[in-house]
Structure formats: structure tokens, C-alpha cells
PDB file of C-alpha atoms in Angstrom:
ATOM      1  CA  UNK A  24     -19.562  27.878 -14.174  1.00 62.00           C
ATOM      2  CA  UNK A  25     -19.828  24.357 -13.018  1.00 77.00           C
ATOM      3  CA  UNK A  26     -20.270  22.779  -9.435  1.00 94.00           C
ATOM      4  CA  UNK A  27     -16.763  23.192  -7.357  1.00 96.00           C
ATOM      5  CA  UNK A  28     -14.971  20.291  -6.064  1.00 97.00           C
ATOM      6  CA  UNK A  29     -12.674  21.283  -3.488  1.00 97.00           C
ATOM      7  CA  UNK A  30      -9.737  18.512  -3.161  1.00 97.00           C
ATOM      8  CA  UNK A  31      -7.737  19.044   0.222  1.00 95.00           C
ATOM      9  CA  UNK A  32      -4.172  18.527   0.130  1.00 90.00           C
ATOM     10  CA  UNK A  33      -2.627  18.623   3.493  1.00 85.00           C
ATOM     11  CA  UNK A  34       0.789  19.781   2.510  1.00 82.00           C
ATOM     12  CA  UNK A  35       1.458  23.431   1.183  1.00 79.00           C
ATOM     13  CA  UNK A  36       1.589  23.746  -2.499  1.00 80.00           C
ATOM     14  CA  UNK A  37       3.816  25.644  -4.599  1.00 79.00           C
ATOM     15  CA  UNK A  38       3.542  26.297  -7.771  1.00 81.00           C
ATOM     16  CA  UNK A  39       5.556  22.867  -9.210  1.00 79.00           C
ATOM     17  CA  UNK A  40       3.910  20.829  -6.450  1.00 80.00           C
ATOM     18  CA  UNK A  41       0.277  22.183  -7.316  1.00 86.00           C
ATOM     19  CA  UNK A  42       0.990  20.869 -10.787  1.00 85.00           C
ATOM     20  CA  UNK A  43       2.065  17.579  -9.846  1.00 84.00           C
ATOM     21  CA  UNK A  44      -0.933  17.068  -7.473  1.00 85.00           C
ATOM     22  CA  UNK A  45      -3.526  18.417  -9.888  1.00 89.00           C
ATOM     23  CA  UNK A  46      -2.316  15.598 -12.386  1.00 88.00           C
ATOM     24  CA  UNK A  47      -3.821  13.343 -10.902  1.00 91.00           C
ATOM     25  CA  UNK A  48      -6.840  13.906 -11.872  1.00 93.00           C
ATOM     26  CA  UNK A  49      -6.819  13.223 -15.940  1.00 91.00           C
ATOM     27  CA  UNK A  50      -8.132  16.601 -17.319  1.00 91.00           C
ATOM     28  CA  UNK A  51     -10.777  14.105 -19.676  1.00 93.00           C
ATOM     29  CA  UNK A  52     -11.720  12.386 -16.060  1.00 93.00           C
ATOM     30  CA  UNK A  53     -13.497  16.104 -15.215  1.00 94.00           C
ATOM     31  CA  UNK A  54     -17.154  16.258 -16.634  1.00 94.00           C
ATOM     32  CA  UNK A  55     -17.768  19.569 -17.996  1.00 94.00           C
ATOM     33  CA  UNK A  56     -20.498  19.934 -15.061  1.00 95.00           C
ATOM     34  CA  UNK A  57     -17.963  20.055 -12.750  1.00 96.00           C
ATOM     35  CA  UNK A  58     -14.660  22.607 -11.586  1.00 95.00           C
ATOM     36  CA  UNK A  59     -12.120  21.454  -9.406  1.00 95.00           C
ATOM     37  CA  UNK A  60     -10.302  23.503  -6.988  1.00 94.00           C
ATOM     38  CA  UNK A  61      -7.259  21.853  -5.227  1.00 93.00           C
ATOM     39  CA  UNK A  62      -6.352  24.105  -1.699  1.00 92.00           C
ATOM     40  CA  UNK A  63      -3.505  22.694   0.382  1.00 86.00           C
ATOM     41  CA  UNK A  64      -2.359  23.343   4.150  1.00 81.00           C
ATOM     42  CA  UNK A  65      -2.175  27.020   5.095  1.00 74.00           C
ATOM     43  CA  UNK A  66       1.057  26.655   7.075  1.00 66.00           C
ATOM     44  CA  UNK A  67       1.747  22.696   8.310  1.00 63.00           C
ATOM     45  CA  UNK A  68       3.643  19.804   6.648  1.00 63.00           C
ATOM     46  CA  UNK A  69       2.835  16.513   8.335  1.00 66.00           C
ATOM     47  CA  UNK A  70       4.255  12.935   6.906  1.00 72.00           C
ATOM     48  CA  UNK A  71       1.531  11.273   9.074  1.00 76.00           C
ATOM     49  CA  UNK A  72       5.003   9.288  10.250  1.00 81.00           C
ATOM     50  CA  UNK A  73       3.258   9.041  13.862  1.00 84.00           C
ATOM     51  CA  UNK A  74       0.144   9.553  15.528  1.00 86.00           C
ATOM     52  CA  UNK A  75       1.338  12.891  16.705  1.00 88.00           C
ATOM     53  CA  UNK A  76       1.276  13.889  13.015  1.00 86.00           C
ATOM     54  CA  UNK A  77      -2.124  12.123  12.508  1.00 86.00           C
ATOM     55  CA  UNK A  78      -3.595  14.604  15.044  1.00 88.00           C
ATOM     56  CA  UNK A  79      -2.029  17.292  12.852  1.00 87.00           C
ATOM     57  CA  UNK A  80      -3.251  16.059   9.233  1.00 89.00           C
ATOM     58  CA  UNK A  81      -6.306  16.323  10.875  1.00 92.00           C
ATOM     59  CA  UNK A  82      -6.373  19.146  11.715  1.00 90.00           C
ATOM     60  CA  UNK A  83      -4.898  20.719   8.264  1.00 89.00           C
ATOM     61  CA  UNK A  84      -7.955  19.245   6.327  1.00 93.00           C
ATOM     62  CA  UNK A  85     -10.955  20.331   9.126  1.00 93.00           C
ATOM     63  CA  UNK A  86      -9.119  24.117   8.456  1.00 91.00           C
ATOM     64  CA  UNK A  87      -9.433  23.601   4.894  1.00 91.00           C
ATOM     65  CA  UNK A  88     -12.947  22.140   4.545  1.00 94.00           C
ATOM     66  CA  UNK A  89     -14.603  24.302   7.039  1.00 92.00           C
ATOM     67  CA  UNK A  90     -16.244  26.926   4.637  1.00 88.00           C
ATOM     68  CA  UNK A  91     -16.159  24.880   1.569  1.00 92.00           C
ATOM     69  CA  UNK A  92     -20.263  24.944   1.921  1.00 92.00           C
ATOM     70  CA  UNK A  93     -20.524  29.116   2.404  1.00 91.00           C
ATOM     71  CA  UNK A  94     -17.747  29.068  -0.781  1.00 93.00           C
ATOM     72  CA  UNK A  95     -20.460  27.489  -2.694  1.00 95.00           C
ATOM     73  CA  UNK A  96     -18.869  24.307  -2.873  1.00 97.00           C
ATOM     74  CA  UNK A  97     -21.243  21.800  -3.846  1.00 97.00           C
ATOM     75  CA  UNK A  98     -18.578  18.738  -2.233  1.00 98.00           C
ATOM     76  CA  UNK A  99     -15.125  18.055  -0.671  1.00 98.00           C
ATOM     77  CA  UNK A 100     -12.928  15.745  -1.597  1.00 98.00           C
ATOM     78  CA  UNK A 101      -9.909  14.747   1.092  1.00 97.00           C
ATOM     79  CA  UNK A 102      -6.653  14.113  -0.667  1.00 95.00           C
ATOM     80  CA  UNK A 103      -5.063  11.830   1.148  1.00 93.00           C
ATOM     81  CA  UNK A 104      -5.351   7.984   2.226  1.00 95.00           C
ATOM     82  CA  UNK A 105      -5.490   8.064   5.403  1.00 94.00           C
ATOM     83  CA  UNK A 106      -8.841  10.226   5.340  1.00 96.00           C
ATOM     84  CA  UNK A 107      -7.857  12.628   7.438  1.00 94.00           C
ATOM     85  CA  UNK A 108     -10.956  14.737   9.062  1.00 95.00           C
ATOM     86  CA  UNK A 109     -13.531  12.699   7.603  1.00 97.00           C
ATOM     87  CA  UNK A 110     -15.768  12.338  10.263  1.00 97.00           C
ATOM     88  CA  UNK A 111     -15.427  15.670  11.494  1.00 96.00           C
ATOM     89  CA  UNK A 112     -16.260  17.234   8.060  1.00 97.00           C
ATOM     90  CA  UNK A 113     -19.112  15.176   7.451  1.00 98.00           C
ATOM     91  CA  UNK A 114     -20.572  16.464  10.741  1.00 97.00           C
ATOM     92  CA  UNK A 115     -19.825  20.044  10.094  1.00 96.00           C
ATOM     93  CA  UNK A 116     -20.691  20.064   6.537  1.00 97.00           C
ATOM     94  CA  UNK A 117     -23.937  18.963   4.983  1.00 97.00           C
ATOM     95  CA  UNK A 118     -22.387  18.430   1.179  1.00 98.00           C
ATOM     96  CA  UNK A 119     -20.697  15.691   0.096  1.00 98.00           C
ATOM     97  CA  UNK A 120     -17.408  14.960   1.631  1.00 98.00           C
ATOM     98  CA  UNK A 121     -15.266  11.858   0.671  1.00 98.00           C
ATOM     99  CA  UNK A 122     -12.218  10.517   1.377  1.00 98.00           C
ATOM    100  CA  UNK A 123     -10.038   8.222  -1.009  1.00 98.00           C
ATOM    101  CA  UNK A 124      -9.067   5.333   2.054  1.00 98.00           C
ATOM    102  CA  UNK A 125     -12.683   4.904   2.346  1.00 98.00           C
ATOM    103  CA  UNK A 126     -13.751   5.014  -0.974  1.00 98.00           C
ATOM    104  CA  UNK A 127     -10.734   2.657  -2.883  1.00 98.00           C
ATOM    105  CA  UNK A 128     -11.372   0.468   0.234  1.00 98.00           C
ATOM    106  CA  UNK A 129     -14.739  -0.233  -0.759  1.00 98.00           C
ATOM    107  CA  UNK A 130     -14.575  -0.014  -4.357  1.00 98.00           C
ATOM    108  CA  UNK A 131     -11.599  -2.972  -3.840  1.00 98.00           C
ATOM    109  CA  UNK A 132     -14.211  -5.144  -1.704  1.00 97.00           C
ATOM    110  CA  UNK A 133     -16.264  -4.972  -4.992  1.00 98.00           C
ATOM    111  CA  UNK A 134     -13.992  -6.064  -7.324  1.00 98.00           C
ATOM    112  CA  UNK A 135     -12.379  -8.958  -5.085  1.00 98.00           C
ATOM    113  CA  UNK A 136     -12.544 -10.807  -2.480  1.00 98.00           C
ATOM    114  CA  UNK A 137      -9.525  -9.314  -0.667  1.00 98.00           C
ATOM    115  CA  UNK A 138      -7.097  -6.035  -1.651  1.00 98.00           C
ATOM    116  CA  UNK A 139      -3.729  -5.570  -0.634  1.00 98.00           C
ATOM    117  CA  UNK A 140      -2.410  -2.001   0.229  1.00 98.00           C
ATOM    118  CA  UNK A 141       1.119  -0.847  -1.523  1.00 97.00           C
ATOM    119  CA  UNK A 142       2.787   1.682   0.262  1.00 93.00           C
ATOM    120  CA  UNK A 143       5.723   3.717   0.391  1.00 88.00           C
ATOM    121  CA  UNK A 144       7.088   3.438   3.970  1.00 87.00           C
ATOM    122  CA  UNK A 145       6.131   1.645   7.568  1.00 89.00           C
ATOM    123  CA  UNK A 146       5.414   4.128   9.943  1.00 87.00           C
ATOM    124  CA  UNK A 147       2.402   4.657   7.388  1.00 89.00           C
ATOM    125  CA  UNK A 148       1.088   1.742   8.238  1.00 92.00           C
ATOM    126  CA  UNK A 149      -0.810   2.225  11.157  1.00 91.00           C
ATOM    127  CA  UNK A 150      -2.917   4.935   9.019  1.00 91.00           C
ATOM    128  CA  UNK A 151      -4.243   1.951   7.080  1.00 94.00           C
ATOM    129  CA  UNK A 152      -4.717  -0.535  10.182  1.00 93.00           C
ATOM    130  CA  UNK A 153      -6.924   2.495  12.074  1.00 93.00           C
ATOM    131  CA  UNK A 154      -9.294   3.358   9.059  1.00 95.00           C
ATOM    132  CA  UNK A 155      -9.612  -0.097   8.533  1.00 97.00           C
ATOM    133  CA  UNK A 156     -10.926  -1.188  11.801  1.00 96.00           C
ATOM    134  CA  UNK A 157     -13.072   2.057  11.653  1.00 96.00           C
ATOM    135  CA  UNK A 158     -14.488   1.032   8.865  1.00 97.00           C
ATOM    136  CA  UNK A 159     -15.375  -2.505   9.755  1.00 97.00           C
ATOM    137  CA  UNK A 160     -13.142  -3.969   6.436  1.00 97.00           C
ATOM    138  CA  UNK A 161     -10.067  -5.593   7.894  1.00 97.00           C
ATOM    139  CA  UNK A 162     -11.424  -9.200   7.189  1.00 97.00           C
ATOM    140  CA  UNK A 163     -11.111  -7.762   3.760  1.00 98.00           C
ATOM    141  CA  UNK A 164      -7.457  -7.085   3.739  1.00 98.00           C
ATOM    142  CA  UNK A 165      -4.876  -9.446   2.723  1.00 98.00           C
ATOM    143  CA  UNK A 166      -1.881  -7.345   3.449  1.00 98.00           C
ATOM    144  CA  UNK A 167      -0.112  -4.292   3.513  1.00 97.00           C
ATOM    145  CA  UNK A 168       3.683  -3.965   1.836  1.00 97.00           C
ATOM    146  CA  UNK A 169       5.490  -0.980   1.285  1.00 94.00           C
ATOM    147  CA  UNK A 170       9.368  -0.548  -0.205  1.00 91.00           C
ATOM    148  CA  UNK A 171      10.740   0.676   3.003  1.00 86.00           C
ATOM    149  CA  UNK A 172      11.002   4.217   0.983  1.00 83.00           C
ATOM    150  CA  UNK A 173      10.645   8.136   2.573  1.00 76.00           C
ATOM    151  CA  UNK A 174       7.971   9.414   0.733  1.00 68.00           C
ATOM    152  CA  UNK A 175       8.578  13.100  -0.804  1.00 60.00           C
ATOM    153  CA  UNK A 176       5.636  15.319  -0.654  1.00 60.00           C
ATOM    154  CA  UNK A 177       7.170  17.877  -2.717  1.00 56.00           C
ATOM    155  CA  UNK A 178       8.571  15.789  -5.715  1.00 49.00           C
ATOM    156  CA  UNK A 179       6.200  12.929  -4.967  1.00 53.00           C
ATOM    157  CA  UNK A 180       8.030   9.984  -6.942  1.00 57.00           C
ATOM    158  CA  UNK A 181       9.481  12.431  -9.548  1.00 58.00           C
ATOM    159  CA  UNK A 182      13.022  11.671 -10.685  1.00 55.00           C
ATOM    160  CA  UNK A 183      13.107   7.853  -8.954  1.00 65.00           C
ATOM    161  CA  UNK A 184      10.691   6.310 -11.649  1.00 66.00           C
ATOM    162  CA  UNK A 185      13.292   3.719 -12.570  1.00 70.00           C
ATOM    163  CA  UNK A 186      13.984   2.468  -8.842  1.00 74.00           C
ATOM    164  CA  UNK A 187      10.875   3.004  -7.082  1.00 86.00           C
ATOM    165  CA  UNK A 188       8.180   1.758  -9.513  1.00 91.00           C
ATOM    166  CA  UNK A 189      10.344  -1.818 -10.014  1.00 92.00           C
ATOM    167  CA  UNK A 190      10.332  -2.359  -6.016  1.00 92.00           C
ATOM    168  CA  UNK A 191       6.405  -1.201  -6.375  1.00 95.00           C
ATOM    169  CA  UNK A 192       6.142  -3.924  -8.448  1.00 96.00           C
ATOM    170  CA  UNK A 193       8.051  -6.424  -6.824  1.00 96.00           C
ATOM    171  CA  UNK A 194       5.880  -5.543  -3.783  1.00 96.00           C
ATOM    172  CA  UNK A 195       2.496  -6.012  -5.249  1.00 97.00           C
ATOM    173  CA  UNK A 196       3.249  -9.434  -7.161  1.00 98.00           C
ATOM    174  CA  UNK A 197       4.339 -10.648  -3.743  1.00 98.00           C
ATOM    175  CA  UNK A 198       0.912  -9.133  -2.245  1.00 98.00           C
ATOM    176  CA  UNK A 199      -0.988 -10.970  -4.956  1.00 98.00           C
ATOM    177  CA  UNK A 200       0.827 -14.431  -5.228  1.00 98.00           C
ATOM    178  CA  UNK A 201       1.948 -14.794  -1.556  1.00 98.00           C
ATOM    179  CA  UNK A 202      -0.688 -13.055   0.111  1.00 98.00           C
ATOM    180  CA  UNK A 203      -3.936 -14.003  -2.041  1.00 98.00           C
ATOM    181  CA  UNK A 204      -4.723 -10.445  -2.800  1.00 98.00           C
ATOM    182  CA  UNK A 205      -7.040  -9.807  -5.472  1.00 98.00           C
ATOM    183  CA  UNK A 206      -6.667  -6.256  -5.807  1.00 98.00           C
ATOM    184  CA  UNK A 207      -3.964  -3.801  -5.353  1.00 98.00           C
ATOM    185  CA  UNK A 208      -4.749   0.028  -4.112  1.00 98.00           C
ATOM    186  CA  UNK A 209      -2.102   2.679  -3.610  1.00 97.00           C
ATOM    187  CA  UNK A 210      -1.115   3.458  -0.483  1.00 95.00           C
ATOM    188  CA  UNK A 211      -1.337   7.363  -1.156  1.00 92.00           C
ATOM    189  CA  UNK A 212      -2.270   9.701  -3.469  1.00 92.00           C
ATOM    190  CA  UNK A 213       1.115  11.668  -3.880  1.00 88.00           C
ATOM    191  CA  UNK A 214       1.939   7.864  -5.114  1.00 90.00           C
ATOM    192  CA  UNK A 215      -0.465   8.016  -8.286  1.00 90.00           C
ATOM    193  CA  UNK A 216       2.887   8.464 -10.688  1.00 89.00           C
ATOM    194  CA  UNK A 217       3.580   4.722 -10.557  1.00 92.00           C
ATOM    195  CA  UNK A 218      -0.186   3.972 -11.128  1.00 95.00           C
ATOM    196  CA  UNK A 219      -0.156   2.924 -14.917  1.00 94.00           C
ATOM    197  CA  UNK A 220       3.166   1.452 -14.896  1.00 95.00           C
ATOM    198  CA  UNK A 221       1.117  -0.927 -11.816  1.00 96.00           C
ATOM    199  CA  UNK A 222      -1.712  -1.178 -13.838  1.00 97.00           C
ATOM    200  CA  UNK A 223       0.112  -2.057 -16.628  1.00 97.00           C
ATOM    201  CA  UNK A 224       2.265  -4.957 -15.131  1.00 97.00           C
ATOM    202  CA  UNK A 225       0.306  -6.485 -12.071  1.00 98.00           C
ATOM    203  CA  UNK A 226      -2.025  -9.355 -12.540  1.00 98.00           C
ATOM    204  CA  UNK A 227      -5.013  -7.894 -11.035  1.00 98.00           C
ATOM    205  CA  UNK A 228      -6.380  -4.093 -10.517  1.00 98.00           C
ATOM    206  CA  UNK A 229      -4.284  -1.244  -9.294  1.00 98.00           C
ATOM    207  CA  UNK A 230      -6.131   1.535  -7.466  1.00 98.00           C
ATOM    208  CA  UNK A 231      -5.626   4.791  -7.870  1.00 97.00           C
ATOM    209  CA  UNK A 232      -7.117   6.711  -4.833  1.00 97.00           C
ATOM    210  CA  UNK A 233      -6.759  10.156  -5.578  1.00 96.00           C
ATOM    211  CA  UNK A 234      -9.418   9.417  -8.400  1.00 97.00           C
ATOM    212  CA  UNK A 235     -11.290   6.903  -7.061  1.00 97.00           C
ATOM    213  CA  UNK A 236     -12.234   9.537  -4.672  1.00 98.00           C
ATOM    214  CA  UNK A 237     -13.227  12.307  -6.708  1.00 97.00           C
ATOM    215  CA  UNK A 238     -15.170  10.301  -9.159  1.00 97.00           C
ATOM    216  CA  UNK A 239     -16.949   9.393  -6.146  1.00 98.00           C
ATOM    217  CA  UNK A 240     -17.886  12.764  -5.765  1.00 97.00           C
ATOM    218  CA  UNK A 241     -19.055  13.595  -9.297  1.00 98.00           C
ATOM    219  CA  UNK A 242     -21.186  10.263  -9.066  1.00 97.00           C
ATOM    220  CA  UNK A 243     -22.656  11.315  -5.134  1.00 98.00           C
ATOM    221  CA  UNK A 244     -23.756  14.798  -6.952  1.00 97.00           C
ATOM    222  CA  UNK A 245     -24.985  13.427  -9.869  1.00 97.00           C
ATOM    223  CA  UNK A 246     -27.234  11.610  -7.968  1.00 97.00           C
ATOM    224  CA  UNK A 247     -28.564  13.906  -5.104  1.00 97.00           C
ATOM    225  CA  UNK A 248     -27.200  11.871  -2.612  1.00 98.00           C
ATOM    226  CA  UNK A 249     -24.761  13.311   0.237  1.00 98.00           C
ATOM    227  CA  UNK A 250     -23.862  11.166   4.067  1.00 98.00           C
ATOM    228  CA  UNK A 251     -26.397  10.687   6.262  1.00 98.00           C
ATOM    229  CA  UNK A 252     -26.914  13.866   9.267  1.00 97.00           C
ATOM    230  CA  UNK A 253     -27.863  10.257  11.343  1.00 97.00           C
ATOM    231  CA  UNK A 254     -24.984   8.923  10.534  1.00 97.00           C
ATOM    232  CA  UNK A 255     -22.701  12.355  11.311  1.00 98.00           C
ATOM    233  CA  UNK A 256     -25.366  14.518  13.391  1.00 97.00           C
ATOM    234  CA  UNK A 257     -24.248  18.282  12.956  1.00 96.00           C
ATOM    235  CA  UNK A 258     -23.148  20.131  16.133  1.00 94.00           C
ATOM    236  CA  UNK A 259     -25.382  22.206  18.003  1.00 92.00           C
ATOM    237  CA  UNK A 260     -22.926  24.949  18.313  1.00 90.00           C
ATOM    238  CA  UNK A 261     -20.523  25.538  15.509  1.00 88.00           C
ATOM    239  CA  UNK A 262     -17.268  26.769  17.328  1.00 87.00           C
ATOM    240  CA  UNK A 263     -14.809  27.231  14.081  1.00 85.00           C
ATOM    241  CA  UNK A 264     -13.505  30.003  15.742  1.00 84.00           C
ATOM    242  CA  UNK A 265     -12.425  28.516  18.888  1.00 80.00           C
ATOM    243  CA  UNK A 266     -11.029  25.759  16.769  1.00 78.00           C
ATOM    244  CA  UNK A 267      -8.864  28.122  14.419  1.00 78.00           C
ATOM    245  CA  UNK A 268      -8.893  31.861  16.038  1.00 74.00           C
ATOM    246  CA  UNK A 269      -9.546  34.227  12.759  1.00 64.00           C
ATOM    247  CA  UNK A 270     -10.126  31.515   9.775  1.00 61.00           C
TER     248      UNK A 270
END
């Protein structure tokens, strides 16, 4: 049995969403060291559409991640952009936790000079424009454009393939020859359908988050290396169950 990977999904999943999510991840892009275990939300939905909801994806992940290290995890991987419980997880946690905003963020800043973030919808936006500052990268960022499009965290971009990946497109050529971006990264993971049709017709690298993040992982354990307890000191008291009352 190999080292678990959990990968937090902060929407329920059912059977035909599970499979949809789990795709992401190539089969072939999972070393044979390594098992990967994707959980999702026990009972929320959030479309992070407000900072209301923000409060909430938080929340969903923290739930999820909190015994990931007495599971025997050896790291957690956050499934969505807008790296929802980060902070808090690193803190609680002493393995590996990373999450895919912060990751393709920084993996972008090494292949260009600036990166552009494609997205589905505004009220998303803000997501993007709070990790950013957090992280100390908005001189990096050249824009954000999204296709004024409800996202569907059920179906994901299932069935609109022929509309939505032509106005993802349209979107990132205009981020790259308007805006001077050098790279493009996906504004969500539950938009990684549309990432090799990108790839495949976009002048400059698409990011794929959802992977980006767990290769991270794999690479973090391969190494020995996990975030600093200076960084994200660990709490004198752990108080899970004043947080979630019989997790």
C-alpha cells in the first residue's frame, strides 16, 4: 500500500461527479508510491459566489482535512483554486498540505514573467484578487477574464464542450495578446475538461491546477520536505471538537 493523498473537494460527490473529479488526475500522472483518496463536503455546496460562501468553503475543507494525519495520510491536497483552509490546515496538520491557487501561481511566475487567470464567472473573481495579495504575487498578474458563465459543480463543463471551450479560448488569446500574459492558468479545477483543448490552441502554457497541485505533493514527499511549523505555528490547544461537535 502506498502513501495516501487525500484531495479535498468541497462539494458532495456522487457517484458520476466522483468520476469526473477523479479524472483529473491522469491515472499514468500517479507514481506507483503513491494512493489517492478524493473525500468531498459532508453536507455543504458552496459556489464561493460571495464572501459569505468563502467563509463556508472554508470551512468544508478544515472538516475534511482535520484527521487526514491520524488516517495515516502522509499529505493533503485542497481541490480547489481559491485554496480554501490553507492556512488553517497547515497549522493544524504537520504533513504536507497544498493548495492548487498557490501552487499554479507560483509555478506560472516560473515559466513567465506574468500569468493571466481564465475563469468561468465574476463573482469568482475576488477569490483570485485575495490569495493573490496574500501571497505577495499580484505584480505578477496580468489579468483575470472569465466567459461570464455559471459554473456547474455537478457536470463541471460536461455537455457545453462546443460553446464553452471556444469563449475559453477567445478569452485567453485576448489575456495573452491584449494583456501581455505569458501564461494562462485555469481558474478552477472543476474547469480541467477544457485544459488540452487550451493547451492545444493558446500560444503560451495552460495550467491545469488540479494537477499542478498534487504533483506538488508527490514531489514535497519525495523529498522530505513539508511547510514550515514557523511559518504556520501549531495551536496550543487543538479544539476540533468545538469547531465541528462529533467529527
Amino acid at each position: 500500500m502506498g502513501k495516501k493523498i487525500k484531495v479535498i473537494f468541497p462539494v458532495p460527490l456522487n457517484e458520476h461527479t466522483r468520476e469526473l473529479i477523479e479524472n483529473q488526475i491522469p491515472a499514468e500522472y500517479i507514481r506507483p508510491e503513491f494512493d489517492v483518496e478524493f473525500v468531498g463536503s459532508k453536507r455543504l455546496m458552496s459556489l464561493a459566489d460571495s464572501y459569505y460562501d468563502t467563509y463556508i468553503m472554508d470551512t468544508i475543507v478544515i472538516e475534511a482535512g482535520l484527521k487526514a494525519e491520524e488516517e495515516g495520510c502522509a499529505a493533503v491536497c485542497i481541490n480547489t483554486v481559491s485554496d480554501s483552509g490553507l492556512y488553517a490546515l497547515r497549522s493544524r496538520l504537520s504533513i504536507p498540505v497544498v493548495g492548487p491557487g498557490q501552487a499554479s501561481f507560483h509555478i506560472a511566475a516560473t515559466l513567465g514573467h506574468r500569468f493571466s487567470i481564465l475563469t468561468m464567472w465574476q463573482p469568482w473573481l475576488a477569490l483570485y484578487r485575495k490569495t493573490l495579495k496574500e501571497y505577495g504575487l499580484e505584480h505578477k498578474l496580468a489579468s483575470i477574464r472569465h466567459i461570464d458563465t455559471r459554473p456547474d459543480v455537478q457536470e463541471l463543463l460536461t455537455g457545453k464542450e462546443e460553446v464553452v471551450f471556444e469563449k475559453l479560448k477567445e478569452q485567453g488569446l485576448r489575456a495573452i495578446e491584449e494583456d501581455g500574459a505569458d501564461v494562462i492558468i485555469l481558474g478552477s479545477t472543476t474547469m480541467h475538461q477544457s485544459h488540452r483543448f487550451l493547451r492545444d490552441n493558446l500560444p503560451a502554457p495552460v495550467i491545469n491546477p488540479g494537477v499542478v497541485a498534487y504533483k506538488l505533493c508527490e514531489a514535497l514527499l519525495e523529498m522530505g520536505l513539508t511547510h514550515s511549523k514557523q511559518a504556520f505555528p501549531s495551536p496550543e490547544t487543538i479544539q476540533d471538537d468545538l469547531l465541528f461537535p462529533g467529527n
